[in-house]
Amino acid sequence: MTVEQAQPVEFTPYGDYEADCPARLGVDLFGNRWLAVIVYMLRDGPMRPGELRTAIGGISQKMLTQTLRRMESMTLIERHRYAEAPPRVEYELTEAGRDLLSPIYALGEWADRHGDAVRAAIWDADDNVENCSNNT
């Protein structure tokens, strides 16, 4: 989706930065380091926790479990437990979770276009801060 295709959403007035503002909820969702990654990984269908952890890489079992529980309580994913020996658990996106793929894809497109420039600017800024620290 391009900027020209995107349409701003008009929310009922909530005041400045009200905790229950829907726009703030959207920003808070993307503030979680792993939530968007898990949604993206589940885009093609259900996965077991071990498969998710392997596919994601760099996430601890504890953090994966916490994030999955939070996402389940937010109705972004569903947990399916199968009565097998040993028990099998899978997670899949709900409709709300699948709807998050659109902004995730848009953010990916943005990162593809501008990521190198942003990273370079961050590294330059970090170098400048380090040089200033060394000169004092």
Coordinates of N, CA and C in Angstrom, one line a residue:
M1 N 0.8 -1.2 0.0 CA 0.0 0.0 0.0 C 0.9 1.2 0.0
T2 N 0.6 2.2 -0.9 CA 1.4 3.4 -0.9 C 0.7 4.5 -0.1
V3 N 1.4 5.6 0.2 CA 0.8 6.7 0.9 C -0.4 7.2 0.2
E4 N -0.4 7.2 -1.1 CA -1.6 7.7 -1.8 C -2.8 6.7 -1.6
Q5 N -2.5 5.5 -1.4 CA -3.6 4.5 -1.2 C -4.1 4.5 0.2
A6 N -3.3 4.8 1.2 CA -3.6 4.8 2.6 C -4.5 5.9 2.9
Q7 N -5.5 5.7 3.7 CA -6.5 6.7 4.2 C -6.4 6.8 5.7
P8 N -6.3 8.0 6.2 CA -6.2 8.2 7.7 C -7.6 7.8 8.2
V9 N -7.6 7.3 9.4 CA -8.8 6.9 10.1 C -9.1 8.0 11.1
E10 N -10.3 8.4 11.1 CA -10.8 9.4 12.1 C -11.4 8.7 13.3
F11 N -10.8 8.9 14.5 CA -11.3 8.3 15.7 C -12.2 9.3 16.5
T12 N -13.0 8.8 17.3 CA -13.8 9.6 18.2 C -12.8 10.4 19.1
P13 N -13.0 11.6 19.4 CA -12.1 12.4 20.2 C -11.9 11.7 21.6
Y14 N -10.6 11.5 21.9 CA -10.2 10.8 23.2 C -9.4 11.7 24.0
G15 N -8.9 12.8 23.5 CA -8.0 13.7 24.2 C -6.6 13.3 23.9
D16 N -5.7 14.0 24.4 CA -4.3 13.8 24.1 C -3.7 12.5 24.8
Y17 N -3.4 11.5 23.9 CA -2.7 10.3 24.4 C -3.5 9.5 25.4
E18 N -4.8 9.5 25.3 CA -5.6 8.7 26.2 C -5.3 7.3 26.1
A19 N -5.3 6.6 27.2 CA -4.9 5.1 27.2 C -5.8 4.3 26.4
D20 N -7.1 4.7 26.2 CA -8.0 3.8 25.5 C -8.2 4.2 24.1
C21 N -7.4 5.1 23.6 CA -7.5 5.6 22.2 C -7.0 4.4 21.3
P22 N -7.8 4.1 20.2 CA -7.5 3.0 19.3 C -6.2 3.1 18.6
A23 N -5.8 4.4 18.3 CA -4.5 4.6 17.6 C -3.4 4.3 18.5
R24 N -3.5 4.6 19.8 CA -2.5 4.2 20.8 C -2.3 2.7 20.9
L25 N -3.4 2.0 20.9 CA -3.4 0.6 20.9 C -2.5 0.0 19.8
G26 N -2.8 0.6 18.6 CA -2.0 0.1 17.4 C -0.5 0.4 17.6
V27 N -0.1 1.5 18.1 CA 1.3 1.8 18.3 C 1.8 0.9 19.4
D28 N 1.1 0.7 20.4 CA 1.5 -0.2 21.5 C 1.8 -1.6 21.0
L29 N 1.0 -2.1 20.1 CA 1.2 -3.5 19.5 C 2.5 -3.6 18.8
F30 N 2.9 -2.5 18.1 CA 4.2 -2.6 17.4 C 5.4 -2.2 18.3
G31 N 5.1 -1.8 19.5 CA 6.1 -1.5 20.5 C 6.7 -2.8 21.1
N32 N 6.0 -3.9 21.0 CA 6.5 -5.2 21.5 C 7.4 -5.7 20.5
R33 N 8.6 -6.1 20.9 CA 9.7 -6.5 20.0 C 9.3 -7.7 19.2
W34 N 8.6 -8.7 19.8 CA 8.3 -10.0 19.1 C 6.9 -10.1 18.5
L35 N 6.0 -9.3 18.9 CA 4.6 -9.5 18.4 C 4.5 -9.5 16.9
A36 N 5.0 -8.5 16.2 CA 4.9 -8.5 14.8 C 5.7 -9.6 14.1
V37 N 6.8 -10.0 14.7 CA 7.6 -11.1 14.2 C 6.8 -12.4 14.2
I38 N 6.1 -12.6 15.3 CA 5.3 -13.9 15.5 C 4.1 -13.8 14.5
V39 N 3.4 -12.7 14.4 CA 2.3 -12.6 13.5 C 2.8 -12.9 12.1
Y40 N 4.0 -12.4 11.7 CA 4.5 -12.6 10.4 C 4.8 -14.1 10.2
M41 N 5.4 -14.7 11.2 CA 5.8 -16.2 11.1 C 4.5 -17.1 11.0
L42 N 3.4 -16.6 11.5 CA 2.2 -17.4 11.5 C 1.3 -17.1 10.2
R43 N 1.9 -16.3 9.3 CA 1.1 -15.9 8.2 C 0.6 -17.0 7.3
D44 N 1.4 -18.1 7.2 CA 1.1 -19.2 6.3 C 0.3 -20.4 7.0
G45 N 0.0 -20.2 8.3 CA -0.8 -21.2 9.0 C -0.3 -21.5 10.3
P46 N -0.9 -22.5 11.0 CA -0.5 -22.8 12.4 C 0.9 -23.4 12.5
M47 N 1.5 -23.1 13.7 CA 2.8 -23.6 14.0 C 2.9 -24.0 15.4
R48 N 3.8 -24.9 15.7 CA 4.0 -25.3 17.1 C 5.0 -24.4 17.7
P49 N 5.1 -24.2 19.0 CA 6.0 -23.3 19.6 C 7.5 -23.6 19.3
G50 N 7.9 -24.8 19.2 CA 9.3 -25.1 18.9 C 9.6 -24.7 17.4
E51 N 8.6 -24.9 16.5 CA 8.8 -24.4 15.1 C 9.0 -22.9 15.1
L52 N 8.1 -22.2 15.8 CA 8.2 -20.8 15.9 C 9.5 -20.3 16.4
R53 N 10.0 -20.9 17.5 CA 11.2 -20.5 18.1 C 12.4 -20.7 17.1
T54 N 12.4 -21.8 16.4 CA 13.5 -22.1 15.5 C 13.4 -21.1 14.3
A55 N 12.2 -20.9 13.8 CA 12.0 -20.0 12.6 C 12.4 -18.6 13.0
I56 N 12.1 -18.1 14.2 CA 12.4 -16.7 14.6 C 13.8 -16.6 14.9
G57 N 14.4 -17.4 15.7 CA 15.8 -17.3 16.1 C 15.9 -16.1 17.0
G58 N 16.8 -16.3 18.1 CA 17.1 -15.2 19.0 C 16.0 -14.9 20.0
I59 N 15.0 -15.7 20.1 CA 14.0 -15.5 21.1 C 14.1 -16.6 22.2
S60 N 14.0 -16.2 23.4 CA 14.1 -17.3 24.5 C 12.8 -18.0 24.6
Q61 N 12.8 -19.2 25.1 CA 11.5 -19.9 25.4 C 10.6 -19.1 26.3
K62 N 11.2 -18.5 27.3 CA 10.3 -17.7 28.2 C 9.7 -16.5 27.5
M63 N 10.4 -15.8 26.7 CA 9.8 -14.7 26.0 C 8.8 -15.1 25.0
L64 N 9.1 -16.2 24.3 CA 8.1 -16.7 23.3 C 6.8 -17.1 24.0
T65 N 6.9 -17.8 25.1 CA 5.7 -18.2 25.9 C 4.9 -17.0 26.4
Q66 N 5.7 -16.0 26.9 CA 5.0 -14.8 27.4 C 4.3 -14.0 26.3
T67 N 5.0 -13.9 25.2 CA 4.4 -13.2 24.0 C 3.2 -13.9 23.5
L68 N 3.3 -15.2 23.3 CA 2.1 -16.0 22.8 C 0.9 -15.9 23.8
R69 N 1.2 -16.0 25.1 CA 0.1 -15.8 26.0 C -0.6 -14.4 25.9
R70 N 0.3 -13.4 25.8 CA -0.3 -12.1 25.7 C -1.1 -11.9 24.4
M71 N -0.6 -12.5 23.3 CA -1.3 -12.4 22.0 C -2.6 -13.2 22.1
E72 N -2.6 -14.3 22.8 CA -3.8 -15.1 22.9 C -4.9 -14.3 23.7
S73 N -4.4 -13.6 24.8 CA -5.4 -12.8 25.6 C -5.9 -11.6 24.8
M74 N -5.1 -11.2 23.8 CA -5.6 -10.0 23.0 C -6.4 -10.5 21.8
T75 N -6.6 -11.8 21.7 CA -7.4 -12.4 20.6 C -6.7 -12.2 19.2
L76 N -5.4 -12.2 19.2 CA -4.7 -12.1 18.0 C -4.3 -13.5 17.4
I77 N -4.2 -14.4 18.3 CA -3.9 -15.8 18.0 C -4.8 -16.8 18.8
E78 N -5.0 -18.0 18.2 CA -5.7 -19.0 18.9 C -4.7 -20.1 19.2
R79 N -4.9 -20.7 20.4 CA -4.1 -21.9 20.8 C -4.9 -23.1 20.7
H80 N -4.4 -24.1 20.0 CA -5.1 -25.4 19.8 C -4.2 -26.5 20.5
R81 N -4.9 -27.2 21.4 CA -4.2 -28.3 22.1 C -4.8 -29.6 21.7
Y82 N -4.0 -30.5 21.3 CA -4.4 -31.8 20.8 C -4.1 -32.8 21.8
A83 N -5.1 -33.7 22.1 CA -5.0 -34.7 23.1 C -4.3 -35.9 22.5
E84 N -3.0 -35.8 22.4 CA -2.1 -36.8 21.9 C -1.1 -37.1 23.0
A85 N -0.3 -38.1 22.7 CA 0.8 -38.4 23.6 C 2.1 -38.4 22.8
P86 N 3.0 -37.4 23.1 CA 2.8 -36.3 24.0 C 1.8 -35.2 23.5
P87 N 1.3 -34.4 24.4 CA 0.4 -33.4 23.9 C 1.0 -32.5 22.9
R88 N 0.2 -32.0 21.9 CA 0.7 -31.2 20.9 C -0.1 -29.9 20.9
V89 N 0.6 -28.7 20.8 CA 0.0 -27.4 20.8 C 0.4 -26.7 19.6
E90 N -0.5 -26.0 19.0 CA -0.3 -25.1 17.8 C -0.9 -23.8 18.0
Y91 N -0.3 -22.8 17.4 CA -0.9 -21.4 17.4 C -1.2 -21.0 16.0
E92 N -2.3 -20.3 15.8 CA -2.6 -19.7 14.5 C -3.3 -18.4 14.7
L93 N -3.2 -17.6 13.7 CA -3.7 -16.2 13.7 C -5.3 -16.2 13.7
T94 N -5.9 -15.3 14.4 CA -7.3 -15.1 14.3 C -7.5 -14.0 13.2
E95 N -8.7 -13.7 12.9 CA -9.0 -12.6 11.9 C -8.3 -11.3 12.3
A96 N -8.3 -11.0 13.6 CA -7.6 -9.7 14.0 C -6.1 -9.9 13.8
G97 N -5.6 -11.0 14.1 CA -4.1 -11.2 13.8 C -3.8 -11.2 12.4
R98 N -4.6 -11.8 11.5 CA -4.3 -11.7 10.1 C -4.4 -10.3 9.5
D99 N -5.3 -9.5 10.1 CA -5.4 -8.1 9.7 C -4.2 -7.3 10.0
L100 N -3.4 -7.8 11.0 CA -2.1 -7.1 11.3 C -1.1 -7.3 10.2
L101 N -1.3 -8.2 9.4 CA -0.3 -8.5 8.3 C -0.2 -7.3 7.3
S102 N -1.3 -6.6 7.1 CA -1.2 -5.4 6.2 C -0.2 -4.3 6.7
P103 N -0.3 -3.9 7.9 CA 0.6 -2.9 8.4 C 2.1 -3.5 8.5
I104 N 2.2 -4.8 8.8 CA 3.5 -5.4 8.9 C 4.1 -5.4 7.5
Y105 N 3.4 -5.8 6.5 CA 3.9 -5.7 5.1 C 4.3 -4.3 4.7
A106 N 3.4 -3.3 5.1 CA 3.7 -1.9 4.7 C 5.0 -1.5 5.4
L107 N 5.2 -1.9 6.7 CA 6.4 -1.5 7.4 C 7.6 -2.2 6.8
G108 N 7.4 -3.4 6.3 CA 8.5 -4.1 5.6 C 8.9 -3.4 4.3
E109 N 7.9 -2.9 3.6 CA 8.2 -2.2 2.3 C 9.0 -0.9 2.7
W110 N 8.5 -0.2 3.7 CA 9.2 1.0 4.1 C 10.7 0.7 4.5
A111 N 10.9 -0.3 5.3 CA 12.2 -0.7 5.7 C 13.1 -1.0 4.5
D112 N 12.5 -1.7 3.5 CA 13.3 -2.0 2.3 C 13.7 -0.8 1.6
R113 N 12.8 0.2 1.5 CA 13.2 1.5 0.8 C 14.1 2.4 1.6
H114 N 14.0 2.4 2.9 CA 14.7 3.5 3.7 C 15.6 2.9 4.8
G115 N 15.6 1.6 5.0 CA 16.3 1.0 6.1 C 17.8 1.3 6.1
D116 N 18.5 1.2 4.9 CA 19.9 1.5 4.8 C 20.2 2.9 5.2
A117 N 19.5 3.8 4.8 CA 19.7 5.2 5.1 C 19.5 5.5 6.6
V118 N 18.5 4.9 7.2 CA 18.2 5.1 8.6 C 19.3 4.5 9.4
R119 N 19.7 3.2 9.1 CA 20.8 2.6 9.8 C 22.1 3.4 9.7
A120 N 22.4 3.9 8.5 CA 23.6 4.7 8.3 C 23.6 6.0 9.2
A121 N 22.4 6.6 9.3 CA 22.3 7.8 10.1 C 22.4 7.5 11.6
I122 N 21.9 6.3 12.0 CA 22.0 5.9 13.4 C 23.5 5.7 13.7
W123 N 24.2 5.0 12.8 CA 25.6 4.7 13.1 C 26.4 6.0 13.1
D124 N 26.1 6.9 12.2 CA 26.8 8.2 12.2 C 26.5 8.9 13.5
A125 N 25.3 8.9 14.0 CA 25.0 9.6 15.2 C 25.7 8.9 16.4
D126 N 25.7 7.6 16.4 CA 26.4 6.9 17.5 C 27.9 7.2 17.5
D127 N 28.5 7.3 16.3 CA 29.9 7.6 16.2 C 30.2 9.0 16.7
N128 N 29.3 10.0 16.4 CA 29.4 11.3 16.8 C 29.3 11.4 18.3
V129 N 28.4 10.7 18.9 CA 28.3 10.7 20.4 C 29.5 10.1 21.0
E130 N 30.0 9.0 20.5 CA 31.3 8.4 21.0 C 32.4 9.4 20.9
N131 N 32.6 10.0 19.7 CA 33.7 11.0 19.5 C 33.6 12.1 20.5
C132 N 32.3 12.6 20.8 CA 32.2 13.7 21.7 C 32.6 13.3 23.1
S133 N 32.2 12.0 23.5 CA 32.6 11.5 24.8 C 34.1 11.4 25.0
N134 N 34.8 11.0 23.9 CA 36.2 10.8 24.0 C 37.0 12.1 24.0
N135 N 36.3 13.2 23.6 CA 37.0 14.5 23.5 C 36.8 15.3 24.8
T136 N 36.0 14.8 25.7 CA 35.8 15.6 27.0 C 36.7 15.1 28.1

